[in-house]
Short mmCIF file of C-alpha atoms and ligand atoms in Angstrom, two decimals:
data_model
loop_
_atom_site.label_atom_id
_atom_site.label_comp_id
_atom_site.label_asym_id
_atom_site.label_seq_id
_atom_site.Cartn_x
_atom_site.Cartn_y
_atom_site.Cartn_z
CA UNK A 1 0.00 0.00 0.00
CA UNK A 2 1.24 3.27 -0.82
CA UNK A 3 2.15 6.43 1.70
CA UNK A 4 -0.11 8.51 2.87
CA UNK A 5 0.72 12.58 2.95
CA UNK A 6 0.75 12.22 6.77
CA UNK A 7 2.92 8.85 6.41
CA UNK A 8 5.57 11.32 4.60
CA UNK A 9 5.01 14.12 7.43
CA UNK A 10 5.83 11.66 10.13
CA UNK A 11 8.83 10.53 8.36
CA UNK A 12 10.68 14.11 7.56
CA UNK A 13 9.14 15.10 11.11
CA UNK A 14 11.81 12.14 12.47
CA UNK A 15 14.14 12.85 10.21
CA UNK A 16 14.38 16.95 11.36
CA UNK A 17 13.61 15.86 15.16
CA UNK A 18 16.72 13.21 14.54
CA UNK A 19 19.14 15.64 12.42
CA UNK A 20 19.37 12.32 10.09
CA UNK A 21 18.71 11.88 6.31
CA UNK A 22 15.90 10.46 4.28
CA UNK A 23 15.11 9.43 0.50
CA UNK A 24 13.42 11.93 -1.57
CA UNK A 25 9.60 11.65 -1.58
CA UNK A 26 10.11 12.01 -5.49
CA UNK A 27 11.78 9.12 -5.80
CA UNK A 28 8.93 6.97 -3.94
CA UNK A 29 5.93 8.46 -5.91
CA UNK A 30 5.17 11.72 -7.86
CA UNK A 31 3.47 14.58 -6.30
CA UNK A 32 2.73 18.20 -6.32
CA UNK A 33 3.54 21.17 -4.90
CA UNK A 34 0.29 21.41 -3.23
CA UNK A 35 0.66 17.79 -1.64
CA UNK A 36 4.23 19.19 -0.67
CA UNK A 37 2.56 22.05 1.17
CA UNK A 38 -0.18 19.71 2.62
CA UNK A 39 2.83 17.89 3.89
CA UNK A 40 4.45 20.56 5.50
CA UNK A 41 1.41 21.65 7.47
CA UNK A 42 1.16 17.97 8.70
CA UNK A 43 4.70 17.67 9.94
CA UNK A 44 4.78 21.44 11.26
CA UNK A 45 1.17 19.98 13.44
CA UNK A 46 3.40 17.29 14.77
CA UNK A 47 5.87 19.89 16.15
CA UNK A 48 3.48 21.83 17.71
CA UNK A 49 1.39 18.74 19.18
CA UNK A 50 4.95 18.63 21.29
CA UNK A 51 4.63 22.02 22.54
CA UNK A 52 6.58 24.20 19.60
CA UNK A 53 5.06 27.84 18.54
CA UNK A 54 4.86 29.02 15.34
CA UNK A 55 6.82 32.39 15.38
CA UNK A 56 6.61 33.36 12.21
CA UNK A 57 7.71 32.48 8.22
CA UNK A 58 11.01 31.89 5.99
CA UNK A 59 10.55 32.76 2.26
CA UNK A 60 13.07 30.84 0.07
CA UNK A 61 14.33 31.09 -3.13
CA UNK A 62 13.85 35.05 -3.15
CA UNK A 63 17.32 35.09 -4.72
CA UNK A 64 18.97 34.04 -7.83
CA UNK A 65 22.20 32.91 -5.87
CA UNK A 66 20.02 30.30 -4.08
CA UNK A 67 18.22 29.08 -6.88
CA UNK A 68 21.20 28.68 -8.93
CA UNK A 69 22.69 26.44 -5.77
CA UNK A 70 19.89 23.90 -5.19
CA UNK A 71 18.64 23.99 -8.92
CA UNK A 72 15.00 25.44 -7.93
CA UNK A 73 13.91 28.23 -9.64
CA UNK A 74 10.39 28.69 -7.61
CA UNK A 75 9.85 30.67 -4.18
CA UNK A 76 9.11 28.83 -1.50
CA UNK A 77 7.99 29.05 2.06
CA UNK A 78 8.57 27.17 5.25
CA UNK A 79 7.14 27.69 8.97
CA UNK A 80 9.63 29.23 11.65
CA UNK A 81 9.23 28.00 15.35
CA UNK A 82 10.25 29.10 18.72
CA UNK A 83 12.43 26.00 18.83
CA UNK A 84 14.47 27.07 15.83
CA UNK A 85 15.75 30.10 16.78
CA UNK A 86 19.21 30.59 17.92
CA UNK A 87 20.33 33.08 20.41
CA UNK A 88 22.88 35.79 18.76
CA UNK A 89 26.27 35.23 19.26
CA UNK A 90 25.10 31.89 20.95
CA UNK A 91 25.97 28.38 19.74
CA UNK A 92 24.95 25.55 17.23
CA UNK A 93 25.71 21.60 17.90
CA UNK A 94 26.04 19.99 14.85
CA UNK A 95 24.82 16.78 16.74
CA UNK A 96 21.05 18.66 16.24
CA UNK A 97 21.78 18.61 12.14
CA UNK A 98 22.12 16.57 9.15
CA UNK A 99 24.48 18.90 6.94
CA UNK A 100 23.59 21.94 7.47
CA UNK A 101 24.41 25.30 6.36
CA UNK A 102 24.30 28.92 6.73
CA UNK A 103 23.12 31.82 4.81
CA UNK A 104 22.49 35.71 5.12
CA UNK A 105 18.94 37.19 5.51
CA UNK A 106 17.09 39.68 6.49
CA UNK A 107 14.04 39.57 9.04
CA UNK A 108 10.70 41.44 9.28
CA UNK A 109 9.37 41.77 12.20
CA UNK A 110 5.82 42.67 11.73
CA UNK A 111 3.30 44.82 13.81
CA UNK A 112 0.20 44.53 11.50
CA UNK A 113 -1.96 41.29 10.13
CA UNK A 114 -0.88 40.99 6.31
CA UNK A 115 -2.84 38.68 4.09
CA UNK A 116 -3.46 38.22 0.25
CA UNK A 117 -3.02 40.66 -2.81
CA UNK A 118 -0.77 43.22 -0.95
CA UNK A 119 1.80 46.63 -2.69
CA UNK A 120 5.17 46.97 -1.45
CA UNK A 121 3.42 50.34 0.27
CA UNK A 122 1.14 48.09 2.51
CA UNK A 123 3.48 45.54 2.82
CA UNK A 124 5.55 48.21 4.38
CA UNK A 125 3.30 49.63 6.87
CA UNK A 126 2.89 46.13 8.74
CA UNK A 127 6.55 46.12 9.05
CA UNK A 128 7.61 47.03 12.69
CA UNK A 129 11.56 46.73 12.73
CA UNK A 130 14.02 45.05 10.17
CA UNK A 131 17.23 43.15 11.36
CA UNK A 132 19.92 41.29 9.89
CA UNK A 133 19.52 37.54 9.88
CA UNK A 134 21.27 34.15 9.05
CA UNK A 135 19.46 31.18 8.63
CA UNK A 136 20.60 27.78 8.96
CA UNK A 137 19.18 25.04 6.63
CA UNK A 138 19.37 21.27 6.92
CA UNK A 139 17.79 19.70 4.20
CA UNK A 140 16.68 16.29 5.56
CA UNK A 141 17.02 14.56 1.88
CA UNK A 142 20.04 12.79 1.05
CA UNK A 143 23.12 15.50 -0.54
CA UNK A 144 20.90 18.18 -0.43
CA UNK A 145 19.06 17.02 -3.23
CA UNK A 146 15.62 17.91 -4.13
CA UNK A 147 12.90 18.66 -6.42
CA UNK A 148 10.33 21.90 -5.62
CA UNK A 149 7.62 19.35 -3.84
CA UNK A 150 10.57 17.73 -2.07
CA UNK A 151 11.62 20.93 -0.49
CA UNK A 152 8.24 22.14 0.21
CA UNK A 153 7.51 19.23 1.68
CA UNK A 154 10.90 19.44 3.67
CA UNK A 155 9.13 23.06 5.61
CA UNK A 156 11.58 24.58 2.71
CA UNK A 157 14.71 23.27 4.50
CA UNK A 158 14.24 25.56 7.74
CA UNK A 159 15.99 24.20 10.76
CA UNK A 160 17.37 27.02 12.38
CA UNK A 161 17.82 30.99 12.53
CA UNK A 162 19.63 34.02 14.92
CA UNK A 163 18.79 37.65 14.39
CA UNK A 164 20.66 40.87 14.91
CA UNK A 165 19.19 44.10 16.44
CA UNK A 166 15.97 45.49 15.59
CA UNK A 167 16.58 48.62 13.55
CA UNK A 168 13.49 51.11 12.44
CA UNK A 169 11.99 50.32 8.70
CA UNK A 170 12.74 53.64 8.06
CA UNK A 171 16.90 52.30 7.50
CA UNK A 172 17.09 52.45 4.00
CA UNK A 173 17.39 48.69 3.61
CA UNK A 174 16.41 47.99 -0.28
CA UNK A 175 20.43 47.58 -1.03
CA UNK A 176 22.62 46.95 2.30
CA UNK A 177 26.33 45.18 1.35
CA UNK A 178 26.46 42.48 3.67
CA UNK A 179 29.79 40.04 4.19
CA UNK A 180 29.96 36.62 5.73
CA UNK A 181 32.85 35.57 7.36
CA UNK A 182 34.01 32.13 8.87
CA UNK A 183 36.67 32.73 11.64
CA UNK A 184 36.75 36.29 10.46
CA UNK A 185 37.48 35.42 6.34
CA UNK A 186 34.70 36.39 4.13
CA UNK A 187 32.97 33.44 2.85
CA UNK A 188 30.11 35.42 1.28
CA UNK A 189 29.49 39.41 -0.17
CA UNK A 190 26.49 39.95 -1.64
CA UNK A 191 23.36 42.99 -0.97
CA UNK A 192 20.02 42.73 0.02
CA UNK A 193 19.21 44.10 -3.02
CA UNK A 194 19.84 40.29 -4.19
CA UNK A 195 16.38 39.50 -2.68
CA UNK A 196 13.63 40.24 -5.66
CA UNK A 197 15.41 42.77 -5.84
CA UNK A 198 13.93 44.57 -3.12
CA UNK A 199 13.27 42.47 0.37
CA UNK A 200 9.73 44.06 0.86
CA UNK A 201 8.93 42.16 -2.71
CA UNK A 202 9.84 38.65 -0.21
CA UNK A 203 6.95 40.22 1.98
CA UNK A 204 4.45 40.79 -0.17
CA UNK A 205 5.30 36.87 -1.94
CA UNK A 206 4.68 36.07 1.73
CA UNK A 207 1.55 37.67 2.09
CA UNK A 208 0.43 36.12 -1.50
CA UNK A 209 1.53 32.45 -0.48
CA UNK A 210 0.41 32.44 2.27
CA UNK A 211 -3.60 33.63 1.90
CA UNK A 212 -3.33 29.90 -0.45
CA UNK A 213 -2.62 27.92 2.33
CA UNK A 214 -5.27 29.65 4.50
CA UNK A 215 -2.36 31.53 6.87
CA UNK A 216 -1.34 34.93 7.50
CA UNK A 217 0.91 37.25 8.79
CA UNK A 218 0.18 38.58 12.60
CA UNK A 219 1.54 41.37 14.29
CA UNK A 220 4.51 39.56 16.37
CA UNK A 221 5.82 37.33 13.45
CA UNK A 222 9.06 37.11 11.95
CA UNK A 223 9.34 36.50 8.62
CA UNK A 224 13.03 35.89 7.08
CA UNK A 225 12.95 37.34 3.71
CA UNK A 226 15.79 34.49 2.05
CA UNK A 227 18.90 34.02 1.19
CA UNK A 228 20.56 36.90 -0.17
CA UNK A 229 23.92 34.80 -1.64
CA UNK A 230 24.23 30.96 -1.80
CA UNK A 231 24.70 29.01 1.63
CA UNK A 232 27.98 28.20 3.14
CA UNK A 233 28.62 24.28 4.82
CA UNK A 234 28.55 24.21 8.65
CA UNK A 235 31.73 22.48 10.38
CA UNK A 236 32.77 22.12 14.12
CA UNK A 237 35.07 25.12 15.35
CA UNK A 238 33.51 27.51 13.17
CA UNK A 239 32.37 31.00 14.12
CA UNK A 240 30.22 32.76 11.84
CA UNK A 241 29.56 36.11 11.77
CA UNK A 242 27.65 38.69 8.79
CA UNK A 243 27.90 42.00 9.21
CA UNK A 244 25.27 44.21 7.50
CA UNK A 245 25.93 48.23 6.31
CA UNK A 246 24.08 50.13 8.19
CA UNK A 247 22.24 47.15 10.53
CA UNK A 248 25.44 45.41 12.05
CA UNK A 249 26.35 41.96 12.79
CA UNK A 250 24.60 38.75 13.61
CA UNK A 251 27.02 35.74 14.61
CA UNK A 252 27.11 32.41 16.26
CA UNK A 253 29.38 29.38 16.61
CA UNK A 254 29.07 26.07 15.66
CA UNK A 255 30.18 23.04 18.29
CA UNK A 256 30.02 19.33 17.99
C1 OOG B 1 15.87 25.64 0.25
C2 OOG B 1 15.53 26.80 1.15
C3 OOG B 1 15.91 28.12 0.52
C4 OOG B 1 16.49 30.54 0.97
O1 OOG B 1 16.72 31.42 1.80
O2 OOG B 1 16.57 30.73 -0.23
C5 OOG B 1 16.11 29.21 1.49
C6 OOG B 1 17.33 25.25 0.37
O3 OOG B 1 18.20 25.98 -0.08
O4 OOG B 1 17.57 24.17 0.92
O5 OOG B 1 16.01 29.08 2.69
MG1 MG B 2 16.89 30.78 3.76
#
């Protein structure tokens, strides 16, 4: 007898729990994006069943960078909890992980609801505070391999994420240089400006997607507006740290 969608939610809900590996739904059966999504809010259910709270949203794939490194050219989004975020300047065990990695963002922090057919204007006005972000992904399928249900299906690879300081929206944040560095050697330059070209355009795809899947934005959410250059591999003994014009730095370390 074949899967079922929740037999698949249960299985990458182990897998992320476990920081282990699993075959590619794709490779079992074919599917859509929509089952991927149906997936997702499955697996997410299971998380909070043990007590996890959604805190807000990761968009993914706002970039060209990123879509260029996983060979997806769609954006995606995945569900943040309050289990996934990582205190700044605090540390990672790679014990919690599968292979993960690390990649520049920015966050929205939002102080309005924000659903549907949105402008960048109103998309704006919900926004409370902006602050500079990494995210840490850990696809759960085998070499980071995937196809656009896969990853969907995967809450979009989200495992983990640390923020910087709130600054006002007011910053002029449409094209901020930003610079990764491992142990203080830039692994990464890129701009924000590498996000749709604009982040707020990652906020108002949020917005869109969302209203689809019968969710919204709430005042109090964080939304992580992607990748703004391709991710960089996660080893013991590193210490990462981005620094953003204008916003400053966001940094952790990373420990067995
Ligand atoms: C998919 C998630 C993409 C981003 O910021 O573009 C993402 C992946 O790269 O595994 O988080
Ligand atoms: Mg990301």
């Amino acid at each position: 007898m074949s899967k079922s969608l929740n037999d698949y939610a249960a299985l990458l809900d182990a897998a992320a729990a476990e920081g282990r590996e699993v075959p590619q739904i794709s490779n079992d059966r074919a599917f859509t994006v929509e089952e991927g999504y149906a997936i997702q809010a499955l697996s997410l259910a299971r998380r909070y069943g043990r007590g996890e709270k959604r805190v807000g949203v990761k968009m993914g794939l706002t970039s060209r960078a990123k879509m260029l490194q996983v060979g997806v050219e769609d954006v995606i989004w995945g569900r943040l909890t309050d289990a996934m975020r990582v205190e700044e300047g605090g540390r990672v065990s790679l014990s919690r992980y599968a292979h993960p990695r690390v990649e520049p963002e920015l966050a929205f922090l939002m102080k309005a609801p924000l659903a549907g057919e949105v402008s960048n204007v109103e998309a704006m006005a919900a926004v409370a505070a902006v602050a500079p972000a990494m995210e840490i992904i850990d696809s759960r399928y085998q070499n980071f391999k995937f196809t656009l249900p896969d990853v969907v299906a995967d809450n979009s690879s989200s495992s983990g994420f640390v923020l910087g300081n709130w600054a006002a929206p007011s910053i002029e944040f449409s094209n901020l240089g930003l610079v990764m560095e491992v142990d203080g050697r830039p692994v990464q330059v890129g701009s924000t400006a590498a996000i749709l070209g604009h982040p707020i355009r990652s906020l108002v795809a949020a917005a869109r997607m969302l209203a689809r899947w019968g969710e919204s934005l709430k005042p109090g959410d964080i939304v992580l507006a992607g990748g703004a250059t391709a991710a960089h591999p996660l080893a013991a003994g590193m210490h990462i740290r981005t620094e953003f014009q204008s916003l400053g730095a966001v940094s952790f370390s990373v420990v067995e």
